[in-house]
Amino acid sequence: MNKETDKTCTEFDTAAAHSKVLAVIDEIEKVIVGKRSEVILLMTALLSGSHVLIEDVPGTGKTSLAASLAKATGLDFKRAQFTPDVMASDITGFNIYNRQKESFEFREGLVMCNLLLADEVNRASPKTQSALLEAMEENRVTVDGVTYQIPDPFMVIATQNPTGYVGTYPLPEAQLDRFALKIRMGYPSAEEEIDIIKARRGVNPLDRVDEIIGIEEIRQIRRHISDIRIDDELYGYIVALVTSTRKHPQLALGASPRASVALMHLSQAYAFIRGREYVLPDDIGALFRPAIGHRLMLRQEAKLS
């Protein structure tokens, strides 16, 4: 009797969590019109504990997407506008001397939050960009030999203008590899753009976004997602896809083992959003390009052709 009751509760909790995740997606769509697939990818990254790079021209909704996600999920949100004068200590934090206490005190940097929007990350210097590496990989920062834990959950959403714009620094391969997904927003259709400008005629649509889910619920969903079933054949499928990029004649750099791990976690979260407790090959296929494309480097002759 008790076992049946426990099983029912577990199933009910799973169904309720799935409904809330879909409700979060719907809330974000109050602000981001006609980009449901991109919103789903962002939710997939959040639920898998991953980071996202959004690249597109200015004015396509990159910042609005991150802000609406933070509001709908109740995450502590900070925004860093990356410019050449931003220092690494602004990101990680720094020690300052307190004359009254005659000791140094740690002042938290911008990474001490749940959701960090690194806006126009490729306008900052390489040193500042690299300040994010430890935080993104290990959820902690080290300042003057002391390690500080970043709140859980922690997610970086970095936006960048396409490489080649004035004042941009290309992200190094080591940092690109930290992002599980790279998303392109793209321009809306004419009908969608009409809806966008109508919605902004009065109140900002972001003001109408409600908090649907909380931090503790996100943690619970993440724990559940880590148990979503992946058959052994699918592990082989992931590795076969990733290793094929290392052998391609037009690629100077293929995807790393980190990409395989990211693709596995992403496929579990994607399956959950799709209402399943198991991963299908189609889940992996749907995520392959946004999860792998930014990690690849073309040979010079391939670029020219």
Short mmCIF file of C-alpha atoms in Angstrom, two decimals:
data_model
loop_
_atom_site.label_atom_id
_atom_site.label_comp_id
_atom_site.label_asym_id
_atom_site.label_seq_id
_atom_site.Cartn_x
_atom_site.Cartn_y
_atom_site.Cartn_z
CA MET A 1 0.00 0.00 0.00
CA ASN A 2 2.74 2.40 1.02
CA LYS A 3 4.89 1.46 -2.00
CA GLU A 4 1.98 2.12 -4.37
CA THR A 5 1.34 5.48 -2.70
CA ASP A 6 5.03 6.43 -3.02
CA LYS A 7 5.03 5.43 -6.68
CA THR A 8 1.92 7.52 -7.36
CA CYS A 9 3.49 10.53 -5.65
CA THR A 10 6.66 10.17 -7.71
CA GLU A 11 4.72 9.97 -10.94
CA PHE A 12 2.59 12.97 -9.92
CA ASP A 13 5.69 15.02 -9.05
CA THR A 14 7.27 14.18 -12.40
CA ALA A 15 4.15 15.18 -14.30
CA ALA A 16 3.79 18.39 -12.30
CA ALA A 17 7.44 19.30 -12.87
CA HIS A 18 7.08 18.69 -16.60
CA SER A 19 3.98 20.91 -16.71
CA LYS A 20 5.85 23.69 -14.91
CA VAL A 21 8.75 23.51 -17.35
CA LEU A 22 6.33 23.89 -20.27
CA ALA A 23 4.67 26.78 -18.42
CA VAL A 24 8.07 28.51 -18.11
CA ILE A 25 8.55 28.17 -21.87
CA ASP A 26 5.11 29.71 -22.42
CA GLU A 27 5.96 32.62 -20.10
CA ILE A 28 9.17 33.35 -21.98
CA GLU A 29 7.21 33.39 -25.23
CA LYS A 30 5.31 36.39 -23.92
CA VAL A 31 8.53 38.28 -24.61
CA ILE A 32 10.29 36.23 -27.30
CA VAL A 33 7.91 35.83 -30.24
CA GLY A 34 8.24 33.04 -32.80
CA LYS A 35 11.38 31.46 -31.30
CA ARG A 36 9.99 28.45 -29.43
CA SER A 37 12.74 26.09 -30.59
CA GLU A 38 15.40 28.52 -29.29
CA VAL A 39 13.55 28.89 -25.97
CA ILE A 40 13.38 25.10 -25.64
CA LEU A 41 17.13 24.88 -26.26
CA LEU A 42 17.72 27.44 -23.51
CA MET A 43 15.54 25.47 -21.07
CA THR A 44 17.39 22.31 -22.07
CA ALA A 45 20.68 23.93 -21.13
CA LEU A 46 19.33 25.20 -17.79
CA LEU A 47 17.94 21.80 -16.80
CA SER A 48 21.14 20.01 -17.81
CA GLY A 49 23.36 22.39 -15.84
CA SER A 50 24.95 23.84 -18.98
CA HIS A 51 25.96 27.24 -20.35
CA VAL A 52 24.77 28.89 -23.56
CA LEU A 53 26.33 31.22 -26.12
CA ILE A 54 23.86 33.30 -28.14
CA GLU A 55 25.29 34.86 -31.28
CA ASP A 56 23.49 37.24 -33.59
CA VAL A 57 23.35 40.82 -34.74
CA PRO A 58 22.21 43.50 -32.24
CA GLY A 59 18.50 43.91 -31.55
CA THR A 60 17.30 40.35 -32.10
CA GLY A 61 16.25 39.66 -28.50
CA LYS A 62 19.32 38.01 -27.00
CA THR A 63 19.25 40.00 -23.76
CA SER A 64 15.46 39.83 -23.47
CA LEU A 65 15.62 36.05 -23.75
CA ALA A 66 17.99 35.78 -20.79
CA ALA A 67 16.05 38.29 -18.66
CA SER A 68 12.72 36.57 -19.25
CA LEU A 69 14.22 33.17 -18.36
CA ALA A 70 15.52 34.58 -15.07
CA LYS A 71 12.16 36.12 -14.19
CA ALA A 72 10.13 33.02 -15.05
CA THR A 73 12.40 30.74 -13.01
CA GLY A 74 13.01 32.97 -9.99
CA LEU A 75 16.79 32.81 -10.41
CA ASP A 76 19.08 35.46 -8.95
CA PHE A 77 20.03 37.37 -12.10
CA LYS A 78 23.02 39.60 -12.80
CA ARG A 79 24.08 41.26 -16.01
CA ALA A 80 27.64 42.10 -16.96
CA GLN A 81 28.11 44.43 -19.92
CA PHE A 82 31.44 43.29 -21.27
CA THR A 83 33.55 46.18 -22.56
CA PRO A 84 37.33 46.55 -22.97
CA ASP A 85 37.63 48.27 -19.56
CA VAL A 86 35.92 45.47 -17.60
CA MET A 87 38.51 43.71 -15.42
CA ALA A 88 38.73 40.06 -14.45
CA SER A 89 38.24 41.03 -10.77
CA ASP A 90 34.86 42.55 -11.67
CA ILE A 91 33.78 39.05 -12.67
CA THR A 92 35.41 36.87 -10.01
CA GLY A 93 35.50 39.29 -7.07
CA PHE A 94 38.41 40.89 -5.23
CA ASN A 95 39.86 41.53 -1.75
CA ILE A 96 39.78 45.02 -0.31
CA TYR A 97 41.48 46.25 2.87
CA ASN A 98 39.14 47.26 5.71
CA ARG A 99 40.89 49.89 7.83
CA GLN A 100 38.48 49.52 10.74
CA LYS A 101 38.98 45.76 11.02
CA GLU A 102 42.60 45.93 9.80
CA SER A 103 42.03 42.96 7.54
CA PHE A 104 41.14 42.16 3.96
CA GLU A 105 37.54 41.48 3.00
CA PHE A 106 36.28 39.64 -0.05
CA ARG A 107 33.88 41.54 -2.29
CA GLU A 108 31.82 39.26 -4.49
CA GLY A 109 32.08 39.50 -8.24
CA LEU A 110 29.28 39.23 -10.76
CA VAL A 111 29.50 35.44 -10.96
CA MET A 112 28.01 35.12 -7.48
CA CYS A 113 24.49 34.56 -8.74
CA ASN A 114 22.31 31.86 -10.33
CA LEU A 115 22.12 33.32 -13.82
CA LEU A 116 24.84 35.55 -15.25
CA LEU A 117 24.22 37.34 -18.51
CA ALA A 118 27.62 38.07 -20.06
CA ASP A 119 26.42 40.62 -22.58
CA GLU A 120 28.61 41.08 -25.67
CA VAL A 121 31.26 38.85 -24.14
CA ASN A 122 33.55 39.17 -27.15
CA ARG A 123 34.04 42.92 -26.57
CA ALA A 124 36.01 42.29 -23.37
CA SER A 125 39.73 41.56 -23.32
CA PRO A 126 40.90 37.92 -23.45
CA LYS A 127 42.01 38.16 -19.80
CA THR A 128 38.51 39.13 -18.69
CA GLN A 129 36.95 36.45 -20.87
CA SER A 130 39.19 33.83 -19.27
CA ALA A 131 37.96 34.86 -15.81
CA LEU A 132 34.79 32.95 -16.58
CA LEU A 133 36.53 29.64 -17.31
CA GLU A 134 36.85 28.29 -13.75
CA ALA A 135 33.36 29.47 -12.84
CA MET A 136 31.77 27.77 -15.86
CA GLU A 137 33.64 24.50 -15.44
CA GLU A 138 33.76 24.05 -11.66
CA ASN A 139 31.11 26.42 -10.27
CA ARG A 140 33.68 28.20 -8.14
CA VAL A 141 36.22 31.03 -8.30
CA THR A 142 39.65 31.38 -6.73
CA VAL A 143 40.81 34.81 -5.56
CA ASP A 144 44.24 35.26 -3.95
CA GLY A 145 44.47 31.52 -3.30
CA VAL A 146 41.05 31.25 -1.62
CA THR A 147 38.24 29.33 -3.33
CA TYR A 148 34.64 30.54 -3.18
CA GLN A 149 31.67 28.42 -4.19
CA ILE A 150 29.17 29.86 -6.66
CA PRO A 151 25.44 29.42 -5.83
CA ASP A 152 23.69 26.36 -7.23
CA PRO A 153 22.18 26.37 -9.82
CA PHE A 154 24.57 28.49 -11.85
CA MET A 155 24.26 29.26 -15.54
CA VAL A 156 26.10 31.63 -17.88
CA ILE A 157 24.26 33.00 -20.89
CA ALA A 158 26.78 34.85 -23.00
CA THR A 159 25.78 36.96 -25.98
CA GLN A 160 28.12 38.04 -28.73
CA ASN A 161 28.04 39.91 -31.98
CA PRO A 162 29.31 38.01 -35.00
CA THR A 163 33.11 37.98 -35.21
CA GLY A 164 34.42 40.81 -37.35
CA TYR A 165 32.29 43.57 -35.85
CA VAL A 166 34.26 46.59 -34.67
CA GLY A 167 35.81 46.07 -31.23
CA THR A 168 35.29 42.31 -30.97
CA TYR A 169 37.80 39.70 -29.79
CA PRO A 170 37.23 36.12 -31.01
CA LEU A 171 36.60 33.72 -28.12
CA PRO A 172 39.41 31.16 -27.76
CA GLU A 173 38.64 27.49 -28.41
CA ALA A 174 39.05 26.61 -24.72
CA GLN A 175 36.27 29.02 -23.77
CA LEU A 176 33.96 28.10 -26.64
CA ASP A 177 34.21 24.50 -25.47
CA ARG A 178 32.71 25.50 -22.09
CA PHE A 179 29.42 26.42 -23.75
CA ALA A 180 27.16 23.41 -24.22
CA LEU A 181 25.05 25.14 -26.86
CA LYS A 182 25.38 27.96 -29.34
CA ILE A 183 22.08 29.51 -30.40
CA ARG A 184 21.34 31.93 -33.21
CA MET A 185 18.19 34.01 -32.83
CA GLY A 186 17.69 35.16 -36.42
CA TYR A 187 15.34 37.87 -37.63
CA PRO A 188 11.58 37.38 -37.07
CA SER A 189 9.14 37.03 -39.93
CA ALA A 190 7.11 40.09 -40.96
CA GLU A 191 4.05 38.82 -39.03
CA GLU A 192 6.13 38.09 -35.92
CA GLU A 193 7.75 41.53 -36.07
CA ILE A 194 4.31 43.14 -36.22
CA ASP A 195 3.35 41.19 -33.06
CA ILE A 196 6.58 42.34 -31.40
CA ILE A 197 6.05 46.04 -32.00
CA LYS A 198 2.36 45.81 -31.03
CA ALA A 199 3.30 44.14 -27.73
CA ARG A 200 5.73 46.96 -26.96
CA ARG A 201 3.32 49.75 -27.73
CA GLY A 202 2.45 50.11 -24.05
CA VAL A 203 3.86 48.01 -21.18
CA ASN A 204 7.15 46.15 -21.60
CA PRO A 205 6.23 42.44 -22.13
CA LEU A 206 8.93 41.50 -19.60
CA ASP A 207 6.78 43.11 -16.88
CA ARG A 208 4.04 40.56 -17.61
CA VAL A 209 6.28 37.52 -17.07
CA ASP A 210 5.37 35.65 -13.87
CA GLU A 211 7.59 33.42 -11.75
CA ILE A 212 6.52 29.82 -12.46
CA ILE A 213 9.19 27.74 -10.78
CA GLY A 214 11.69 28.19 -7.96
CA ILE A 215 15.34 27.38 -7.35
CA GLU A 216 14.68 24.29 -5.24
CA GLU A 217 12.32 22.90 -7.87
CA ILE A 218 15.00 23.39 -10.54
CA ARG A 219 17.45 21.44 -8.36
CA GLN A 220 14.93 18.60 -7.96
CA ILE A 221 14.24 18.47 -11.71
CA ARG A 222 17.98 18.37 -12.43
CA ARG A 223 18.42 15.41 -10.07
CA HIS A 224 15.53 13.63 -11.75
CA ILE A 225 16.88 14.31 -15.25
CA SER A 226 20.24 12.73 -14.36
CA ASP A 227 18.36 9.40 -13.98
CA ILE A 228 16.63 9.54 -17.38
CA ARG A 229 17.50 6.36 -19.24
CA ILE A 230 20.02 6.23 -22.07
CA ASP A 231 20.55 2.85 -23.74
CA ASP A 232 24.10 1.64 -24.29
CA GLU A 233 23.62 1.90 -28.05
CA LEU A 234 22.96 5.63 -27.65
CA TYR A 235 26.21 6.16 -25.77
CA GLY A 236 27.91 4.61 -28.79
CA TYR A 237 25.85 6.83 -31.10
CA ILE A 238 26.96 9.99 -29.27
CA VAL A 239 30.62 8.97 -29.37
CA ALA A 240 30.43 7.98 -33.05
CA LEU A 241 28.99 11.37 -33.98
CA VAL A 242 31.54 13.33 -31.97
CA THR A 243 34.60 11.32 -33.02
CA SER A 244 33.61 11.65 -36.68
CA THR A 245 34.33 15.40 -36.40
CA ARG A 246 37.95 14.62 -35.47
CA LYS A 247 38.48 12.66 -38.68
CA HIS A 248 36.78 15.01 -41.11
CA PRO A 249 39.27 16.15 -43.78
CA GLN A 250 37.99 19.76 -43.77
CA LEU A 251 38.27 20.22 -40.01
CA ALA A 252 41.45 21.33 -38.25
CA LEU A 253 39.85 20.82 -34.82
CA GLY A 254 37.08 18.39 -33.95
CA ALA A 255 34.85 18.19 -30.89
CA SER A 256 36.35 17.21 -27.53
CA PRO A 257 35.21 14.52 -25.06
CA ARG A 258 33.62 17.40 -23.15
CA ALA A 259 31.26 17.73 -26.12
CA SER A 260 30.23 14.07 -25.75
CA VAL A 261 29.43 14.59 -22.07
CA ALA A 262 27.48 17.76 -22.83
CA LEU A 263 25.50 16.05 -25.58
CA MET A 264 24.57 13.24 -23.19
CA HIS A 265 23.31 15.61 -20.46
CA LEU A 266 21.51 17.81 -22.97
CA SER A 267 19.72 14.83 -24.53
CA GLN A 268 18.43 13.76 -21.11
CA ALA A 269 17.01 17.23 -20.43
CA TYR A 270 15.58 17.45 -23.94
CA ALA A 271 13.83 14.09 -23.50
CA PHE A 272 12.30 15.33 -20.23
CA ILE A 273 10.97 18.48 -21.90
CA ARG A 274 9.47 16.23 -24.58
CA GLY A 275 7.65 14.30 -21.83
CA ARG A 276 9.74 11.13 -21.84
CA GLU A 277 11.81 9.24 -19.26
CA TYR A 278 14.18 7.88 -21.90
CA VAL A 279 16.39 9.32 -24.65
CA LEU A 280 15.75 8.69 -28.35
CA PRO A 281 18.25 9.02 -31.22
CA ASP A 282 16.10 11.93 -32.47
CA ASP A 283 16.87 13.85 -29.26
CA ILE A 284 20.59 13.55 -29.92
CA GLY A 285 20.11 14.46 -33.58
CA ALA A 286 18.10 17.58 -32.73
CA LEU A 287 20.85 18.82 -30.40
CA PHE A 288 23.90 17.80 -32.41
CA ARG A 289 24.37 20.96 -34.49
CA PRO A 290 23.83 23.58 -31.71
CA ALA A 291 25.93 21.47 -29.31
CA ILE A 292 28.83 20.72 -31.63
CA GLY A 293 29.06 23.40 -34.36
CA HIS A 294 30.82 26.08 -32.32
CA ARG A 295 33.52 23.63 -31.16
CA LEU A 296 34.78 22.91 -34.68
CA MET A 297 37.54 24.72 -36.54
CA LEU A 298 37.77 24.64 -40.31
CA ARG A 299 41.04 24.18 -42.15
CA GLN A 300 42.23 27.25 -44.03
CA GLU A 301 41.49 25.75 -47.43
CA ALA A 302 37.98 24.85 -46.30
CA LYS A 303 37.41 28.47 -45.22
CA LEU A 304 38.48 29.73 -48.63
CA SER A 305 36.12 27.35 -50.42
#
